[in-house]
mmCIF file of C-alpha atoms and ligand atoms in Angstrom:
data_model
loop_
_atom_site.group_PDB
_atom_site.id
_atom_site.type_symbol
_atom_site.label_atom_id
_atom_site.label_comp_id
_atom_site.label_asym_id
_atom_site.label_seq_id
_atom_site.Cartn_x
_atom_site.Cartn_y
_atom_site.Cartn_z
ATOM 1 C CA UNK A 1 -9.942 -19.523 23.934
ATOM 2 C CA UNK A 2 -11.860 -19.117 20.648
ATOM 3 C CA UNK A 3 -10.644 -19.389 17.063
ATOM 4 C CA UNK A 4 -11.134 -16.807 14.316
ATOM 5 C CA UNK A 5 -11.004 -17.821 10.641
ATOM 6 C CA UNK A 6 -10.773 -15.243 7.842
ATOM 7 C CA UNK A 7 -12.496 -16.347 4.654
ATOM 8 C CA UNK A 8 -10.368 -14.267 2.254
ATOM 9 C CA UNK A 9 -6.972 -15.683 3.227
ATOM 10 C CA UNK A 10 -7.884 -18.717 5.317
ATOM 11 C CA UNK A 11 -5.788 -17.220 8.157
ATOM 12 C CA UNK A 12 -6.720 -18.560 11.566
ATOM 13 C CA UNK A 13 -5.763 -17.245 14.980
ATOM 14 C CA UNK A 14 -6.752 -17.830 18.615
ATOM 15 C CA UNK A 15 -8.398 -15.148 20.751
ATOM 16 C CA UNK A 16 -7.737 -15.171 24.497
ATOM 17 C CA UNK A 17 -10.543 -14.489 26.981
ATOM 18 C CA UNK A 18 -11.543 -10.830 26.967
ATOM 19 C CA UNK A 19 -9.367 -9.987 23.973
ATOM 20 C CA UNK A 20 -10.761 -8.203 20.914
ATOM 21 C CA UNK A 21 -10.444 -9.744 17.465
ATOM 22 C CA UNK A 22 -8.101 -6.912 16.451
ATOM 23 C CA UNK A 23 -5.779 -7.421 19.435
ATOM 24 C CA UNK A 24 -5.630 -11.164 18.792
ATOM 25 C CA UNK A 25 -4.962 -10.625 15.084
ATOM 26 C CA UNK A 26 -2.118 -8.227 15.870
ATOM 27 C CA UNK A 27 -0.614 -10.713 18.306
ATOM 28 C CA UNK A 28 -0.785 -13.371 15.586
ATOM 29 C CA UNK A 29 0.789 -11.063 12.966
ATOM 30 C CA UNK A 30 -2.399 -10.784 10.908
ATOM 31 C CA UNK A 31 -2.880 -7.207 9.668
ATOM 32 C CA UNK A 32 -6.521 -6.143 9.784
ATOM 33 C CA UNK A 33 -7.466 -2.533 9.022
ATOM 34 C CA UNK A 34 -8.031 -0.106 11.916
ATOM 35 C CA UNK A 35 -7.624 3.498 12.905
ATOM 36 C CA UNK A 36 -9.238 4.853 16.128
ATOM 37 C CA UNK A 37 -9.347 1.588 18.181
ATOM 38 C CA UNK A 38 -12.356 2.992 20.031
ATOM 39 C CA UNK A 39 -15.342 1.775 17.998
ATOM 40 C CA UNK A 40 -16.000 5.163 16.479
ATOM 41 C CA UNK A 41 -14.434 5.482 13.016
ATOM 42 C CA UNK A 42 -15.631 2.277 11.320
ATOM 43 C CA UNK A 43 -12.395 1.462 9.522
ATOM 44 C CA UNK A 44 -12.153 -1.979 11.207
ATOM 45 C CA UNK A 45 -15.578 -3.039 9.939
ATOM 46 C CA UNK A 46 -15.923 -6.698 8.870
ATOM 47 C CA UNK A 47 -18.754 -9.129 8.229
ATOM 48 C CA UNK A 48 -19.534 -11.905 10.657
ATOM 49 C CA UNK A 49 -20.469 -15.045 8.721
ATOM 50 C CA UNK A 50 -20.624 -17.451 11.652
ATOM 51 C CA UNK A 51 -20.372 -17.173 15.435
ATOM 52 C CA UNK A 52 -21.135 -14.531 18.041
ATOM 53 C CA UNK A 53 -19.285 -11.663 19.660
ATOM 54 C CA UNK A 54 -19.997 -9.013 22.282
ATOM 55 C CA UNK A 55 -18.926 -5.424 22.956
ATOM 56 C CA UNK A 56 -17.947 -5.278 26.640
ATOM 57 C CA UNK A 57 -15.682 -2.211 26.232
ATOM 58 C CA UNK A 58 -17.120 0.541 24.016
ATOM 59 C CA UNK A 59 -20.455 0.242 22.213
ATOM 60 C CA UNK A 60 -20.008 -0.178 18.421
ATOM 61 C CA UNK A 61 -20.830 3.490 17.774
ATOM 62 C CA UNK A 62 -19.698 3.276 14.130
ATOM 63 C CA UNK A 63 -22.308 0.636 13.244
ATOM 64 C CA UNK A 64 -25.804 1.664 12.273
ATOM 65 C CA UNK A 65 -28.684 -0.640 13.209
ATOM 66 C CA UNK A 66 -28.867 -1.503 9.501
ATOM 67 C CA UNK A 67 -25.180 -2.458 9.398
ATOM 68 C CA UNK A 68 -25.613 -4.628 12.497
ATOM 69 C CA UNK A 69 -28.579 -6.338 10.871
ATOM 70 C CA UNK A 70 -26.275 -7.109 7.914
ATOM 71 C CA UNK A 71 -23.908 -8.761 10.458
ATOM 72 C CA UNK A 72 -21.270 -6.043 10.335
ATOM 73 C CA UNK A 73 -18.897 -6.095 13.326
ATOM 74 C CA UNK A 74 -16.163 -3.763 14.590
ATOM 75 C CA UNK A 75 -13.004 -5.761 15.071
ATOM 76 C CA UNK A 76 -11.385 -3.254 17.456
ATOM 77 C CA UNK A 77 -14.191 -3.803 19.982
ATOM 78 C CA UNK A 78 -15.645 -7.232 19.180
ATOM 79 C CA UNK A 79 -14.834 -9.871 21.782
ATOM 80 C CA UNK A 80 -15.763 -13.381 20.557
ATOM 81 C CA UNK A 81 -18.010 -15.581 22.653
ATOM 82 C CA UNK A 82 -17.693 -18.481 20.179
ATOM 83 C CA UNK A 83 -15.464 -19.407 17.248
ATOM 84 C CA UNK A 84 -15.879 -16.874 14.432
ATOM 85 C CA UNK A 85 -15.859 -16.991 10.646
ATOM 86 C CA UNK A 86 -15.200 -13.475 9.321
ATOM 87 C CA UNK A 87 -15.022 -11.728 6.003
ATOM 88 C CA UNK A 88 -12.405 -9.008 6.563
ATOM 89 C CA UNK A 89 -9.922 -7.121 4.451
ATOM 90 C CA UNK A 90 -6.258 -7.642 5.302
ATOM 91 C CA UNK A 91 -3.543 -5.060 4.724
ATOM 92 C CA UNK A 92 -0.685 -7.321 3.801
ATOM 93 C CA UNK A 93 1.874 -4.523 3.326
ATOM 94 C CA UNK A 94 1.963 -3.747 7.059
ATOM 95 C CA UNK A 95 2.631 -7.399 8.010
ATOM 96 C CA UNK A 96 6.394 -7.049 8.092
ATOM 97 C CA UNK A 97 6.648 -3.753 9.976
ATOM 98 C CA UNK A 98 7.276 -4.521 13.622
ATOM 99 C CA UNK A 99 5.787 -2.282 16.273
ATOM 100 C CA UNK A 100 7.858 -1.292 19.287
ATOM 101 C CA UNK A 101 8.353 1.306 21.998
ATOM 102 C CA UNK A 102 11.271 3.710 22.070
ATOM 103 C CA UNK A 103 12.454 7.003 23.550
ATOM 104 C CA UNK A 104 12.799 9.926 21.193
ATOM 105 C CA UNK A 105 14.249 13.403 21.616
ATOM 106 C CA UNK A 106 12.614 16.560 20.276
ATOM 107 C CA UNK A 107 15.112 18.123 17.876
ATOM 108 C CA UNK A 108 12.887 20.814 16.398
ATOM 109 C CA UNK A 109 9.680 22.557 17.371
ATOM 110 C CA UNK A 110 8.146 25.214 15.192
ATOM 111 C CA UNK A 111 4.802 26.844 14.530
ATOM 112 C CA UNK A 112 3.222 25.678 11.293
ATOM 113 C CA UNK A 113 -0.116 27.480 11.714
ATOM 114 C CA UNK A 114 -1.814 29.488 14.495
ATOM 115 C CA UNK A 115 -2.860 26.244 16.235
ATOM 116 C CA UNK A 116 -0.464 23.709 14.705
ATOM 117 C CA UNK A 117 3.005 22.839 15.983
ATOM 118 C CA UNK A 118 5.560 20.976 13.876
ATOM 119 C CA UNK A 119 7.825 18.571 15.757
ATOM 120 C CA UNK A 120 10.896 16.671 14.669
ATOM 121 C CA UNK A 121 11.866 13.699 16.819
ATOM 122 C CA UNK A 122 14.881 11.468 16.604
ATOM 123 C CA UNK A 123 15.541 8.193 18.405
ATOM 124 C CA UNK A 124 17.356 8.800 21.727
ATOM 125 C CA UNK A 125 21.009 7.692 21.887
ATOM 126 C CA UNK A 126 21.286 3.913 21.679
ATOM 127 C CA UNK A 127 17.755 3.432 20.278
ATOM 128 C CA UNK A 128 17.564 1.876 16.819
ATOM 129 C CA UNK A 129 15.560 3.974 14.414
ATOM 130 C CA UNK A 130 11.890 3.291 13.897
ATOM 131 C CA UNK A 131 10.614 1.798 10.654
ATOM 132 C CA UNK A 132 7.162 2.543 9.347
ATOM 133 C CA UNK A 133 5.129 2.784 6.170
ATOM 134 C CA UNK A 134 4.093 6.206 4.855
ATOM 135 C CA UNK A 135 0.762 7.233 6.409
ATOM 136 C CA UNK A 136 1.115 5.224 9.624
ATOM 137 C CA UNK A 137 0.862 6.808 13.047
ATOM 138 C CA UNK A 138 2.442 6.447 16.463
ATOM 139 C CA UNK A 139 1.181 6.712 20.015
ATOM 140 C CA UNK A 140 2.866 9.104 22.415
ATOM 141 C CA UNK A 141 2.897 7.255 25.755
ATOM 142 C CA UNK A 142 2.027 9.486 28.688
ATOM 143 C CA UNK A 143 3.107 8.968 32.273
ATOM 144 C CA UNK A 144 -0.386 8.045 33.466
ATOM 145 C CA UNK A 145 -0.533 5.114 31.019
ATOM 146 C CA UNK A 146 -2.633 7.040 28.496
ATOM 147 C CA UNK A 147 -1.724 7.346 24.829
ATOM 148 C CA UNK A 148 -2.163 10.056 22.245
ATOM 149 C CA UNK A 149 -2.071 9.105 18.532
ATOM 150 C CA UNK A 150 -0.316 11.259 15.896
ATOM 151 C CA UNK A 151 0.356 10.551 12.229
ATOM 152 C CA UNK A 152 3.910 10.545 10.973
ATOM 153 C CA UNK A 153 4.172 13.244 8.321
ATOM 154 C CA UNK A 154 7.221 11.866 6.545
ATOM 155 C CA UNK A 155 8.283 8.517 5.124
ATOM 156 C CA UNK A 156 10.936 6.389 6.807
ATOM 157 C CA UNK A 157 14.300 6.986 5.183
ATOM 158 C CA UNK A 158 15.247 4.828 2.262
ATOM 159 C CA UNK A 159 17.122 1.664 3.116
ATOM 160 C CA UNK A 160 20.094 3.194 1.285
ATOM 161 C CA UNK A 161 20.348 6.175 3.669
ATOM 162 C CA UNK A 162 23.821 6.401 5.214
ATOM 163 C CA UNK A 163 23.859 4.596 8.570
ATOM 164 C CA UNK A 164 25.490 7.472 10.409
ATOM 165 C CA UNK A 165 22.690 9.674 9.595
ATOM 166 C CA UNK A 166 22.986 13.262 8.691
ATOM 167 C CA UNK A 167 20.528 15.396 10.592
ATOM 168 C CA UNK A 168 17.380 13.836 9.120
ATOM 169 C CA UNK A 169 18.354 10.181 9.456
ATOM 170 C CA UNK A 170 15.689 8.320 11.447
ATOM 171 C CA UNK A 171 13.789 11.558 11.910
ATOM 172 C CA UNK A 172 10.039 11.520 12.630
ATOM 173 C CA UNK A 173 7.923 14.567 11.769
ATOM 174 C CA UNK A 174 4.597 15.297 13.473
ATOM 175 C CA UNK A 175 2.016 18.038 12.909
ATOM 176 C CA UNK A 176 0.202 18.560 16.213
ATOM 177 C CA UNK A 177 -2.992 20.609 16.386
ATOM 178 C CA UNK A 178 -3.640 22.250 19.728
ATOM 179 C CA UNK A 179 -7.037 20.975 20.885
ATOM 180 C CA UNK A 180 -8.844 23.401 23.185
ATOM 181 C CA UNK A 181 -8.968 21.747 26.613
ATOM 182 C CA UNK A 182 -6.677 18.931 25.447
ATOM 183 C CA UNK A 183 -4.058 17.896 28.021
ATOM 184 C CA UNK A 184 -1.247 16.667 25.801
ATOM 185 C CA UNK A 185 -1.580 19.067 22.883
ATOM 186 C CA UNK A 186 -1.785 22.039 25.295
ATOM 187 C CA UNK A 187 1.427 20.831 26.900
ATOM 188 C CA UNK A 188 3.075 20.502 23.463
ATOM 189 C CA UNK A 189 1.904 23.970 22.543
ATOM 190 C CA UNK A 190 2.919 25.708 25.780
ATOM 191 C CA UNK A 191 5.706 23.751 27.467
ATOM 192 C CA UNK A 192 7.440 21.123 25.339
ATOM 193 C CA UNK A 193 10.976 22.160 24.470
ATOM 194 C CA UNK A 194 13.708 21.087 22.102
ATOM 195 C CA UNK A 195 15.786 18.471 23.940
ATOM 196 C CA UNK A 196 12.794 16.984 25.814
ATOM 197 C CA UNK A 197 12.268 13.223 25.611
ATOM 198 C CA UNK A 198 9.062 11.418 24.726
ATOM 199 C CA UNK A 199 8.237 7.736 24.847
ATOM 200 C CA UNK A 200 6.438 6.514 21.745
ATOM 201 C CA UNK A 201 5.049 3.284 20.327
ATOM 202 C CA UNK A 202 4.706 2.607 16.624
ATOM 203 C CA UNK A 203 4.176 2.189 13.875
ATOM 204 C CA UNK A 204 0.412 1.793 14.049
ATOM 205 C CA UNK A 205 -2.460 1.897 11.614
ATOM 206 C CA UNK A 206 -3.222 0.681 8.139
ATOM 207 C CA UNK A 207 -3.591 3.999 6.286
ATOM 208 C CA UNK A 208 -0.775 3.168 3.884
ATOM 209 C CA UNK A 209 -0.154 3.348 0.121
ATOM 210 C CA UNK A 210 -1.805 0.641 -1.972
ATOM 211 C CA UNK A 211 0.500 -0.059 -4.870
ATOM 212 C CA UNK A 212 -1.426 -2.964 -6.404
ATOM 213 C CA UNK A 213 -3.554 -0.617 -8.512
ATOM 214 C CA UNK A 214 -3.278 1.488 -11.657
ATOM 215 C CA UNK A 215 -6.340 3.568 -10.852
ATOM 216 C CA UNK A 216 -6.264 7.366 -10.502
ATOM 217 C CA UNK A 217 -5.898 8.474 -6.886
ATOM 218 C CA UNK A 218 -7.710 11.149 -4.947
ATOM 219 C CA UNK A 219 -6.379 12.422 -1.622
ATOM 220 C CA UNK A 220 -8.464 14.473 0.764
ATOM 221 C CA UNK A 221 -7.033 16.029 3.912
ATOM 222 C CA UNK A 222 -8.698 18.174 6.549
ATOM 223 C CA UNK A 223 -6.407 20.365 8.696
ATOM 224 C CA UNK A 224 -3.564 18.288 10.148
ATOM 225 C CA UNK A 225 -4.994 15.328 8.216
ATOM 226 C CA UNK A 226 -2.461 16.642 5.731
ATOM 227 C CA UNK A 227 0.316 14.923 7.756
ATOM 228 C CA UNK A 228 -0.222 11.282 6.663
ATOM 229 C CA UNK A 229 -1.453 12.361 3.231
ATOM 230 C CA UNK A 230 1.842 14.244 2.773
ATOM 231 C CA UNK A 231 3.791 11.069 3.587
ATOM 232 C CA UNK A 232 1.733 8.980 1.149
ATOM 233 C CA UNK A 233 1.846 11.543 -1.685
ATOM 234 C CA UNK A 234 5.615 11.900 -1.230
ATOM 235 C CA UNK A 235 5.878 8.131 -1.411
ATOM 236 C CA UNK A 236 4.032 7.956 -4.732
ATOM 237 C CA UNK A 237 6.038 10.893 -6.092
ATOM 238 C CA UNK A 238 9.217 9.088 -5.030
ATOM 239 C CA UNK A 239 8.094 5.987 -6.896
ATOM 240 C CA UNK A 240 7.695 8.126 -10.019
ATOM 241 C CA UNK A 241 4.073 7.089 -10.402
ATOM 242 C CA UNK A 242 2.242 8.200 -13.529
ATOM 243 C CA UNK A 243 -1.158 7.608 -11.996
ATOM 244 C CA UNK A 244 -3.212 10.801 -11.913
ATOM 245 C CA UNK A 245 -3.320 12.301 -8.396
ATOM 246 C CA UNK A 246 -5.823 14.918 -7.205
ATOM 247 C CA UNK A 247 -5.064 16.421 -3.809
ATOM 248 C CA UNK A 248 -7.805 18.290 -1.931
ATOM 249 C CA UNK A 249 -6.798 20.016 1.294
ATOM 250 C CA UNK A 250 -9.452 21.756 3.348
ATOM 251 C CA UNK A 251 -9.110 24.021 6.373
ATOM 252 C CA UNK A 252 -10.847 26.958 7.959
ATOM 253 C CA UNK A 253 -8.591 29.688 6.579
ATOM 254 C CA UNK A 254 -5.600 30.129 4.284
ATOM 255 C CA UNK A 255 -3.270 30.260 7.312
ATOM 256 C CA UNK A 256 -4.411 26.768 8.302
ATOM 257 C CA UNK A 257 -3.187 25.332 4.965
ATOM 258 C CA UNK A 258 0.188 25.391 6.579
ATOM 259 C CA UNK A 259 2.249 23.685 3.871
ATOM 260 C CA UNK A 260 0.435 25.055 0.862
ATOM 261 C CA UNK A 261 3.675 26.065 -0.935
ATOM 262 C CA UNK A 262 4.863 22.454 -0.728
ATOM 263 C CA UNK A 263 1.655 21.106 -2.288
ATOM 264 C CA UNK A 264 1.824 23.809 -4.960
ATOM 265 C CA UNK A 265 5.394 22.805 -5.748
ATOM 266 C CA UNK A 266 4.327 19.154 -6.151
ATOM 267 C CA UNK A 267 1.671 20.308 -8.631
ATOM 268 C CA UNK A 268 4.178 22.447 -10.570
ATOM 269 C CA UNK A 269 6.776 19.694 -10.762
ATOM 270 C CA UNK A 270 4.465 16.735 -11.449
ATOM 271 C CA UNK A 271 1.992 17.138 -14.319
ATOM 272 C CA UNK A 272 -0.052 14.164 -13.064
ATOM 273 C CA UNK A 273 -0.715 15.884 -9.695
ATOM 274 C CA UNK A 274 -3.309 18.623 -9.195
ATOM 275 C CA UNK A 275 -3.757 20.500 -5.948
ATOM 276 C CA UNK A 276 -7.049 22.033 -4.772
ATOM 277 C CA UNK A 277 -6.840 24.193 -1.618
ATOM 278 C CA UNK A 278 -10.278 24.750 -0.060
ATOM 279 C CA UNK A 279 -11.227 27.021 2.850
ATOM 280 C CA UNK A 280 -14.482 27.059 4.783
ATOM 281 C CA UNK A 281 -14.279 30.674 5.993
ATOM 282 C CA UNK A 282 -15.321 33.187 3.322
ATOM 283 C CA UNK A 283 -12.377 34.915 1.614
ATOM 284 C CA UNK A 284 -12.745 38.288 -0.134
ATOM 285 C CA UNK A 285 -12.471 37.710 -3.896
ATOM 286 C CA UNK A 286 -9.324 39.850 -4.094
ATOM 287 C CA UNK A 287 -7.568 37.664 -1.528
ATOM 288 C CA UNK A 288 -8.831 34.319 -2.812
ATOM 289 C CA UNK A 289 -5.596 33.657 -4.675
ATOM 290 C CA UNK A 290 -6.526 30.231 -6.058
ATOM 291 C CA UNK A 291 -8.474 29.173 -2.968
ATOM 292 C CA UNK A 292 -11.893 27.592 -3.256
ATOM 293 C CA UNK A 293 -14.544 28.355 -0.698
ATOM 294 C CA UNK A 294 -16.677 25.638 0.906
ATOM 295 C CA UNK A 295 -16.324 22.224 2.451
ATOM 296 C CA UNK A 296 -13.533 20.128 1.072
ATOM 297 C CA UNK A 297 -15.555 16.949 0.450
ATOM 298 C CA UNK A 298 -18.176 18.988 -1.418
ATOM 299 C CA UNK A 299 -15.507 20.612 -3.616
ATOM 300 C CA UNK A 300 -14.159 17.147 -4.400
ATOM 301 C CA UNK A 301 -17.592 15.862 -5.385
ATOM 302 C CA UNK A 302 -18.275 18.909 -7.556
ATOM 303 C CA UNK A 303 -15.175 18.030 -9.576
ATOM 304 C CA UNK A 304 -15.502 14.242 -9.397
ATOM 305 C CA UNK A 305 -19.174 13.279 -9.193
ATOM 306 C CA UNK A 306 -18.423 9.726 -10.332
ATOM 307 C CA UNK A 307 -15.869 7.912 -8.157
ATOM 308 C CA UNK A 308 -16.321 4.412 -9.540
ATOM 309 C CA UNK A 309 -12.845 4.334 -11.101
ATOM 310 C CA UNK A 310 -10.765 5.830 -8.268
ATOM 311 C CA UNK A 311 -8.799 4.920 -5.166
ATOM 312 C CA UNK A 312 -9.481 7.481 -2.430
ATOM 313 C CA UNK A 313 -7.334 8.284 0.602
ATOM 314 C CA UNK A 314 -8.626 10.666 3.274
ATOM 315 C CA UNK A 315 -7.644 11.767 6.736
ATOM 316 C CA UNK A 316 -8.671 14.464 9.156
ATOM 317 C CA UNK A 317 -11.480 15.445 11.521
ATOM 318 C CA UNK A 318 -14.163 12.827 12.242
ATOM 319 C CA UNK A 319 -17.019 14.963 10.847
ATOM 320 C CA UNK A 320 -15.237 15.322 7.499
ATOM 321 C CA UNK A 321 -14.410 11.613 7.368
ATOM 322 C CA UNK A 322 -17.974 10.606 8.190
ATOM 323 C CA UNK A 323 -19.489 12.938 5.573
ATOM 324 C CA UNK A 324 -16.880 11.869 3.010
ATOM 325 C CA UNK A 325 -17.483 8.185 3.635
ATOM 326 C CA UNK A 326 -21.225 8.480 3.166
ATOM 327 C CA UNK A 327 -21.104 10.696 0.084
ATOM 328 C CA UNK A 328 -18.178 9.039 -1.681
ATOM 329 C CA UNK A 329 -19.744 5.592 -1.421
ATOM 330 C CA UNK A 330 -22.976 7.091 -2.805
ATOM 331 C CA UNK A 331 -20.882 8.486 -5.695
ATOM 332 C CA UNK A 332 -19.876 4.951 -6.663
ATOM 333 C CA UNK A 333 -16.597 4.504 -4.792
ATOM 334 C CA UNK A 334 -16.318 0.857 -3.708
ATOM 335 C CA UNK A 335 -15.787 0.648 0.078
ATOM 336 C CA UNK A 336 -12.744 -1.554 -0.486
ATOM 337 C CA UNK A 337 -10.999 1.376 -2.246
ATOM 338 C CA UNK A 338 -11.645 3.968 0.429
ATOM 339 C CA UNK A 339 -8.722 4.249 2.835
ATOM 340 C CA UNK A 340 -8.888 6.587 5.812
ATOM 341 C CA UNK A 341 -7.694 7.688 9.214
ATOM 342 C CA UNK A 342 -10.216 9.578 11.284
ATOM 343 C CA UNK A 343 -8.547 11.909 13.794
ATOM 344 C CA UNK A 344 -10.626 10.827 16.758
ATOM 345 C CA UNK A 345 -9.528 11.588 20.293
ATOM 346 C CA UNK A 346 -7.604 8.864 22.104
ATOM 347 C CA UNK A 347 -9.460 5.653 23.072
ATOM 348 C CA UNK A 348 -9.524 6.544 26.816
ATOM 349 C CA UNK A 349 -11.190 9.907 26.134
ATOM 350 C CA UNK A 350 -13.637 8.425 23.631
ATOM 351 C CA UNK A 351 -14.504 5.652 26.073
ATOM 352 C CA UNK A 352 -15.386 8.271 28.716
ATOM 353 C CA UNK A 353 -17.376 10.353 26.246
ATOM 354 C CA UNK A 354 -19.286 7.290 24.979
ATOM 355 C CA UNK A 355 -19.942 6.077 28.521
ATOM 356 C CA UNK A 356 -21.198 9.527 29.523
ATOM 357 C CA UNK A 357 -23.457 9.564 26.455
ATOM 358 C CA UNK A 358 -24.857 6.177 27.414
ATOM 359 C CA UNK A 359 -25.446 7.510 30.934
ATOM 360 C CA UNK A 360 -23.093 4.927 32.412
ATOM 361 C CA UNK A 361 -20.455 7.131 33.885
ATOM 362 C CA UNK A 362 -21.187 10.854 33.944
ATOM 363 C CA UNK A 363 -18.092 13.011 33.406
HETATM 364 C C1 FAD B 1 -5.015 7.563 13.946
HETATM 365 C C2 FAD B 1 -4.975 8.983 14.461
HETATM 366 C C3 FAD B 1 -4.028 9.864 13.979
HETATM 367 C C4 FAD B 1 -4.015 11.183 14.429
HETATM 368 N N1 FAD B 1 -3.075 12.032 13.917
HETATM 369 C C5 FAD B 1 -3.079 13.327 14.287
HETATM 370 C C6 FAD B 1 -2.129 14.239 13.726
HETATM 371 O O1 FAD B 1 -1.274 13.887 12.913
HETATM 372 N N2 FAD B 1 -2.186 15.532 14.117
HETATM 373 C C7 FAD B 1 -3.123 15.965 15.018
HETATM 374 O O2 FAD B 1 -3.126 17.168 15.320
HETATM 375 N N3 FAD B 1 -4.015 15.127 15.583
HETATM 376 C C8 FAD B 1 -4.013 13.817 15.233
HETATM 377 N N4 FAD B 1 -4.913 12.959 15.804
HETATM 378 C C9 FAD B 1 -5.827 13.461 16.859
HETATM 379 C C10 FAD B 1 -5.058 13.546 18.188
HETATM 380 O O3 FAD B 1 -4.692 12.250 18.601
HETATM 381 C C11 FAD B 1 -5.906 14.198 19.281
HETATM 382 O O4 FAD B 1 -6.192 15.519 18.911
HETATM 383 C C12 FAD B 1 -5.156 14.148 20.589
HETATM 384 O O5 FAD B 1 -5.164 12.821 21.086
HETATM 385 C C13 FAD B 1 -5.732 15.100 21.632
HETATM 386 O O6 FAD B 1 -4.983 14.891 22.809
HETATM 387 P P1 FAD B 1 -5.053 15.865 24.065
HETATM 388 O O7 FAD B 1 -4.435 15.133 25.213
HETATM 389 O O8 FAD B 1 -4.534 17.214 23.752
HETATM 390 O O9 FAD B 1 -6.601 16.048 24.275
HETATM 391 P P2 FAD B 1 -7.508 15.161 25.253
HETATM 392 O O10 FAD B 1 -7.111 15.414 26.662
HETATM 393 O O11 FAD B 1 -7.521 13.799 24.752
HETATM 394 O O12 FAD B 1 -8.916 15.867 25.050
HETATM 395 C C14 FAD B 1 -9.513 15.949 23.763
HETATM 396 C C15 FAD B 1 -10.803 16.746 23.859
HETATM 397 O O13 FAD B 1 -11.757 16.006 24.585
HETATM 398 C C16 FAD B 1 -12.196 16.760 25.695
HETATM 399 N N5 FAD B 1 -12.351 15.773 26.781
HETATM 400 C C17 FAD B 1 -11.353 15.147 27.471
HETATM 401 N N6 FAD B 1 -11.895 14.266 28.364
HETATM 402 C C18 FAD B 1 -13.225 14.369 28.225
HETATM 403 C C19 FAD B 1 -14.330 13.726 28.852
HETATM 404 N N7 FAD B 1 -14.146 12.821 29.807
HETATM 405 N N8 FAD B 1 -15.577 14.054 28.446
HETATM 406 C C20 FAD B 1 -15.801 14.980 27.501
HETATM 407 N N9 FAD B 1 -14.786 15.632 26.868
HETATM 408 C C21 FAD B 1 -13.526 15.318 27.204
HETATM 409 C C22 FAD B 1 -11.124 17.784 25.956
HETATM 410 O O14 FAD B 1 -11.645 18.952 26.584
HETATM 411 C C23 FAD B 1 -10.655 18.085 24.558
HETATM 412 O O15 FAD B 1 -11.506 19.011 23.937
HETATM 413 C C24 FAD B 1 -4.958 11.621 15.385
HETATM 414 C C25 FAD B 1 -5.903 10.730 15.880
HETATM 415 C C26 FAD B 1 -5.910 9.419 15.424
HETATM 416 C C27 FAD B 1 -6.935 8.465 15.954
HETATM 417 S S1 FES B 2 -14.010 1.699 14.873
HETATM 418 FE FE1 FES B 2 -12.517 0.162 15.071
HETATM 419 S S2 FES B 2 -10.695 1.153 14.532
HETATM 420 FE FE2 FES B 2 -12.158 2.752 14.536
#
């Protein structure tokens, strides 16, 4: 059993044999940032000041050789082989939100876009409702022990919501993109029906609103990355924030911006919020109708070349997140003010893909 000490807070916690730093921190109630839990997205990056760790599960794909030379470590994969002293950010707001498993029932299923299904889930009879922070995600637990992560597109109901409900009480909204060749999302697309039960675990993740700031906020979503961004923007709107908010939403085509009217309504009703829809497939000028053409992170940088004064939230496909991370930091955004969820595949699939890439286990 080794001990981890965090320099920022002085928090200390034990790590059992074979456990990752992130798993041990979660067991000890210490909230460290993470997203993919597979070593790919980089959001759990920390700096190792003393001690040694190894990566017996997945290789630390999100760390460049340069980052490793600067003693960066990935907490979701790092298994200590000595006591550790770490410099890591903590996300104190998620401390008090307990994670648990529960059965839910599908109450609504509808098509949001050609390849996106909207789902509404409510706790099955006898299950207490789930609590979460806007932007967090849940895992759908599959029968074979695998998990599939999906962001919750709405905020948990206010504490003052009537206990007996109304139809939306305790409701969880998901936006599920059908991945070609994907087992679970194909099943959702083709077979899942209203009334079916799912087992879920949540809330998970640290992509949550940061309220200890007065800085202007930029939100960038790619495709169904709009789901957690929607929950966070709605949260700030609900708080009545006066901080300027710029929302960039990118997708292939106009049809993929599946809740564009909602974002346009936010912009109409809130003078501090501006909405920028961006599509990557060319649109004839006559049909452009307020759409910008190009890649969403490039549109953002055209408008905001200097990001030194902003907080930036982004979520969506890994390629967009990776490009955004690199370019936004180069545009002056401090890494500590960049919050993101990268929509990687589930850890079991990524582990197989990474192992195949390393030639360990051809698939
Ligand atoms: C924090 C987080 C939040 C997310 N939120 C959302 C969300 O709100 N909405 C959303 O739409 N998505 C979201 N995602 C992504 C979503 O979890 C994945 O799209 C989903 O897990 C795919 O599941 P699946 O079973 O359909 O596909 P999988 O069966 O997992 O397959 C995924 C892809 O990998 C390929 N594949 C499978 N196994 C292998 C292998 N061994 N080797 C090579 N290729 C393989 C498949 O052919 C397919 O193309 C999120 C991801 C994360 C990490
Ligand atoms: S790399 Fe650790 S959470 Fe993604």
